[in-house]
Each structure stands twice: as C-alpha cells, then as structure tokens.
Amino acid sequence: MLPAQHRIRDAGQYRAVLRDRRAGRAGGSLLAVHVIDADAFGLSPEDRVGPRVGFVVSKAVGNAVVRSRAKRVLRHVARDALSEIDPGLDIVVRANPAIAGASSHDVAREFDRMLAKATRRQQPQDVSRETDSREPSDRAHQDASRVRR
C-alpha cells in the first residue's frame, strides 16, 4: 500500500498536475505520466514529507477486476520508486488500455522511463515571454509570420 502522505487525494490536486502548463508529460504504450514540481510552484502543503502520486485508470482499461489489478500494480511500482523520486514532485499516472495485458515488470520499466522523461520536460518556473531577448516588434513579426505558413 502507498502511504497516505504520498497520495494525491482530491480533484483539486489532480487538476493542478494534469492541467498546469508547466507540468512535464510523457506517454508510452502502457501509461502516461504527468509531473510537476509542487514545491517550486507553491502548490505544496506545508506538512509535505515526500513526493505524492495519484492514479487514473478509466473504464477503457477493462472491467473492475482488470482496473483494480492495474491500480495495485501501479501503487506497488510507485511505492518501490518513492525513495528515488524528488520529494517535491506531484505525479499523476494515467493507465492506457494496454496495461491490462502487461506484466508488473513491464509496467515498472515503463513507469521509470516515462517518469524520467516527464521530469526532464518540466518547464522551469521563470519561463515567460518577457525573458525573450528579441525586441517586442521582432516577436510580433515572427509570431505573425508563423501564422501565415
């Protein structure tokens, strides 16, 4: 079982990870991983003790038995990886239908791969249009030329 302090529990916490533009995302055949550094963006509670993980397993994965098995495997994989994950991260793992026929070993390997990729793809906190070194008129001209293509 995944300890309670390492679980994402309510809809607002899921929404913060899934919809934030700064979140890193990576998807494979078995699962998709969404990652955000909650500490860096001020989304983290004060009593946080480590990374938090949430799971989304839809009915497209299979019937209740198959979905429950997928969630158990994902919880087990996440629990084993907790010590290696940056403590400030919030992670949402979305299961794809192919997870129904996959072994635990395959799921663990894909989780590690997708987590590393999503973590690399996170946008830094200070990214904004104002940090662009071009003049505002150059930006507008270049942006307009992209639209015409």
mmCIF file of C-alpha atoms in Angstrom:
data_model
loop_
_atom_site.group_PDB
_atom_site.id
_atom_site.type_symbol
_atom_site.label_atom_id
_atom_site.label_comp_id
_atom_site.label_asym_id
_atom_site.label_seq_id
_atom_site.Cartn_x
_atom_site.Cartn_y
_atom_site.Cartn_z
ATOM 1 C CA MET A 1 0.000 0.000 0.000
ATOM 2 C CA LEU A 2 1.144 3.517 -0.768
ATOM 3 C CA PRO A 3 1.409 5.576 2.464
ATOM 4 C CA ALA A 4 -1.288 8.252 2.846
ATOM 5 C CA GLN A 5 1.191 11.150 2.903
ATOM 6 C CA HIS A 6 2.400 10.081 -0.564
ATOM 7 C CA ARG A 7 -1.057 10.035 -2.194
ATOM 8 C CA ILE A 8 -2.814 12.685 -4.239
ATOM 9 C CA ARG A 9 -6.349 12.552 -2.875
ATOM 10 C CA ASP A 10 -8.729 15.208 -4.135
ATOM 11 C CA ALA A 11 -9.807 16.551 -7.511
ATOM 12 C CA GLY A 12 -8.021 19.873 -7.000
ATOM 13 C CA GLN A 13 -4.685 18.156 -6.518
ATOM 14 C CA TYR A 14 -5.209 16.058 -9.674
ATOM 15 C CA ARG A 15 -6.286 19.152 -11.600
ATOM 16 C CA ALA A 16 -3.158 21.044 -10.527
ATOM 17 C CA VAL A 17 -0.929 18.361 -12.017
ATOM 18 C CA LEU A 18 -2.923 17.469 -15.118
ATOM 19 C CA ARG A 19 -3.809 20.969 -16.296
ATOM 20 C CA ASP A 20 -0.768 23.044 -15.373
ATOM 21 C CA ARG A 21 1.137 24.149 -18.467
ATOM 22 C CA ARG A 22 4.467 23.859 -16.654
ATOM 23 C CA ALA A 23 3.946 20.155 -15.932
ATOM 24 C CA GLY A 24 6.127 17.627 -17.691
ATOM 25 C CA ARG A 25 4.328 14.912 -19.604
ATOM 26 C CA ALA A 26 5.446 11.671 -21.168
ATOM 27 C CA GLY A 27 3.412 8.836 -22.586
ATOM 28 C CA GLY A 28 4.109 5.296 -23.612
ATOM 29 C CA SER A 29 2.062 2.323 -24.700
ATOM 30 C CA LEU A 30 1.143 1.308 -21.129
ATOM 31 C CA LEU A 31 0.842 4.604 -19.284
ATOM 32 C CA ALA A 32 1.233 8.369 -19.348
ATOM 33 C CA VAL A 33 2.977 10.300 -16.581
ATOM 34 C CA HIS A 34 2.307 13.934 -15.629
ATOM 35 C CA VAL A 35 4.820 15.582 -13.256
ATOM 36 C CA ILE A 36 5.016 18.984 -11.610
ATOM 37 C CA ASP A 37 7.437 20.306 -9.028
ATOM 38 C CA ALA A 38 4.816 21.372 -6.486
ATOM 39 C CA ASP A 39 7.378 22.939 -4.146
ATOM 40 C CA ALA A 40 8.737 25.235 -6.857
ATOM 41 C CA PHE A 41 5.278 26.436 -7.909
ATOM 42 C CA GLY A 42 3.795 26.912 -4.456
ATOM 43 C CA LEU A 43 1.286 24.056 -4.818
ATOM 44 C CA SER A 44 2.673 22.019 -1.964
ATOM 45 C CA PRO A 45 1.194 21.803 1.545
ATOM 46 C CA GLU A 46 3.405 22.826 4.470
ATOM 47 C CA ASP A 47 3.387 19.368 6.063
ATOM 48 C CA ARG A 48 4.690 17.602 2.980
ATOM 49 C CA VAL A 49 7.093 14.699 3.660
ATOM 50 C CA GLY A 50 7.875 13.484 0.140
ATOM 51 C CA PRO A 51 6.557 13.005 -3.383
ATOM 52 C CA ARG A 52 2.840 12.485 -3.943
ATOM 53 C CA VAL A 53 1.414 10.108 -6.536
ATOM 54 C CA GLY A 54 -2.087 9.705 -7.978
ATOM 55 C CA PHE A 55 -3.515 7.220 -10.470
ATOM 56 C CA VAL A 56 -6.159 7.477 -13.187
ATOM 57 C CA VAL A 57 -7.468 4.163 -14.520
ATOM 58 C CA SER A 58 -10.511 4.572 -16.771
ATOM 59 C CA LYS A 59 -13.096 2.019 -17.854
ATOM 60 C CA ALA A 60 -11.298 1.798 -21.201
ATOM 61 C CA VAL A 61 -8.661 -0.314 -19.409
ATOM 62 C CA GLY A 62 -11.171 -3.082 -18.692
ATOM 63 C CA ASN A 63 -13.729 -4.294 -16.214
ATOM 64 C CA ALA A 64 -13.486 -3.660 -12.455
ATOM 65 C CA VAL A 65 -11.208 -6.646 -11.845
ATOM 66 C CA VAL A 66 -8.734 -5.535 -14.526
ATOM 67 C CA ARG A 67 -8.799 -1.908 -13.358
ATOM 68 C CA SER A 68 -8.195 -2.947 -9.749
ATOM 69 C CA ARG A 69 -5.238 -5.109 -10.776
ATOM 70 C CA ALA A 70 -3.791 -2.204 -12.792
ATOM 71 C CA LYS A 71 -4.108 0.125 -9.789
ATOM 72 C CA ARG A 72 -2.472 -2.408 -7.464
ATOM 73 C CA VAL A 73 0.449 -2.849 -9.849
ATOM 74 C CA LEU A 74 0.852 0.919 -10.258
ATOM 75 C CA ARG A 75 0.735 1.507 -6.478
ATOM 76 C CA HIS A 76 3.355 -1.191 -5.954
ATOM 77 C CA VAL A 77 5.641 0.274 -8.629
ATOM 78 C CA ALA A 78 5.244 3.808 -7.248
ATOM 79 C CA ARG A 79 5.864 2.676 -3.658
ATOM 80 C CA ASP A 80 9.104 0.964 -4.690
ATOM 81 C CA ALA A 81 10.257 4.101 -6.522
ATOM 82 C CA LEU A 82 9.415 6.633 -3.767
ATOM 83 C CA SER A 83 12.934 6.731 -2.361
ATOM 84 C CA GLU A 84 14.364 7.653 -5.770
ATOM 85 C CA ILE A 85 11.819 10.391 -6.608
ATOM 86 C CA ASP A 86 12.457 14.067 -5.835
ATOM 87 C CA PRO A 87 10.455 14.864 -2.663
ATOM 88 C CA GLY A 88 8.858 17.994 -4.148
ATOM 89 C CA LEU A 89 7.165 16.261 -7.075
ATOM 90 C CA ASP A 90 3.480 15.612 -7.619
ATOM 91 C CA ILE A 91 2.925 12.791 -10.111
ATOM 92 C CA VAL A 92 -0.231 11.563 -11.834
ATOM 93 C CA VAL A 93 -0.027 8.252 -13.686
ATOM 94 C CA ARG A 94 -2.723 7.595 -16.296
ATOM 95 C CA ALA A 95 -3.109 3.960 -17.357
ATOM 96 C CA ASN A 96 -3.655 3.142 -21.034
ATOM 97 C CA PRO A 97 -5.761 0.131 -22.111
ATOM 98 C CA ALA A 98 -2.625 -1.878 -22.993
ATOM 99 C CA ILE A 99 -1.731 -2.081 -19.293
ATOM 100 C CA ALA A 100 -4.402 -4.780 -18.886
ATOM 101 C CA GLY A 101 -2.201 -7.425 -20.502
ATOM 102 C CA ALA A 102 1.183 -6.201 -19.299
ATOM 103 C CA SER A 103 3.365 -7.822 -16.664
ATOM 104 C CA SER A 104 4.362 -5.992 -13.484
ATOM 105 C CA HIS A 105 7.947 -5.913 -14.723
ATOM 106 C CA ASP A 106 6.919 -4.202 -17.977
ATOM 107 C CA VAL A 107 4.842 -1.643 -16.060
ATOM 108 C CA ALA A 108 7.735 -0.898 -13.693
ATOM 109 C CA ARG A 109 10.165 -0.431 -16.573
ATOM 110 C CA GLU A 110 7.780 1.893 -18.446
ATOM 111 C CA PHE A 111 6.990 3.863 -15.263
ATOM 112 C CA ASP A 112 10.691 4.519 -14.646
ATOM 113 C CA ARG A 113 11.254 5.532 -18.269
ATOM 114 C CA MET A 114 8.214 7.824 -18.503
ATOM 115 C CA LEU A 115 8.894 9.412 -15.097
ATOM 116 C CA ALA A 116 12.440 10.315 -16.130
ATOM 117 C CA LYS A 117 11.232 11.726 -19.445
ATOM 118 C CA ALA A 118 8.388 13.760 -17.889
ATOM 119 C CA THR A 119 10.704 15.151 -15.203
ATOM 120 C CA ARG A 120 13.108 16.363 -17.904
ATOM 121 C CA ARG A 121 10.239 18.004 -19.805
ATOM 122 C CA GLN A 122 9.047 20.181 -16.921
ATOM 123 C CA GLN A 123 9.187 23.879 -17.700
ATOM 124 C CA PRO A 124 11.247 25.976 -15.318
ATOM 125 C CA GLN A 125 9.364 28.359 -13.043
ATOM 126 C CA ASP A 126 10.770 31.565 -14.552
ATOM 127 C CA VAL A 127 9.794 30.899 -18.175
ATOM 128 C CA SER A 128 7.789 33.807 -19.584
ATOM 129 C CA ARG A 129 7.541 35.854 -22.765
ATOM 130 C CA GLU A 130 9.374 38.728 -21.077
ATOM 131 C CA THR A 131 12.575 36.683 -20.882
ATOM 132 C CA ASP A 132 12.683 36.555 -24.676
ATOM 133 C CA SER A 133 15.755 38.516 -25.806
ATOM 134 C CA ARG A 134 14.150 39.786 -29.042
ATOM 135 C CA GLU A 135 12.530 43.196 -29.238
ATOM 136 C CA PRO A 136 8.726 43.200 -28.874
ATOM 137 C CA SER A 137 8.232 44.264 -32.512
ATOM 138 C CA ASP A 138 10.502 41.405 -33.699
ATOM 139 C CA ARG A 139 8.492 38.910 -31.644
ATOM 140 C CA ALA A 140 5.203 40.149 -33.109
ATOM 141 C CA HIS A 141 6.576 39.999 -36.650
ATOM 142 C CA GLN A 142 7.962 36.487 -36.202
ATOM 143 C CA ASP A 143 4.786 35.259 -34.494
ATOM 144 C CA ALA A 144 2.664 36.680 -37.321
ATOM 145 C CA SER A 145 4.853 35.004 -39.952
ATOM 146 C CA ARG A 146 4.330 31.631 -38.224
ATOM 147 C CA VAL A 147 0.572 32.036 -38.507
ATOM 148 C CA ARG A 148 0.718 32.686 -42.268
ATOM 149 C CA ARG A 149 2.610 29.478 -43.057
#
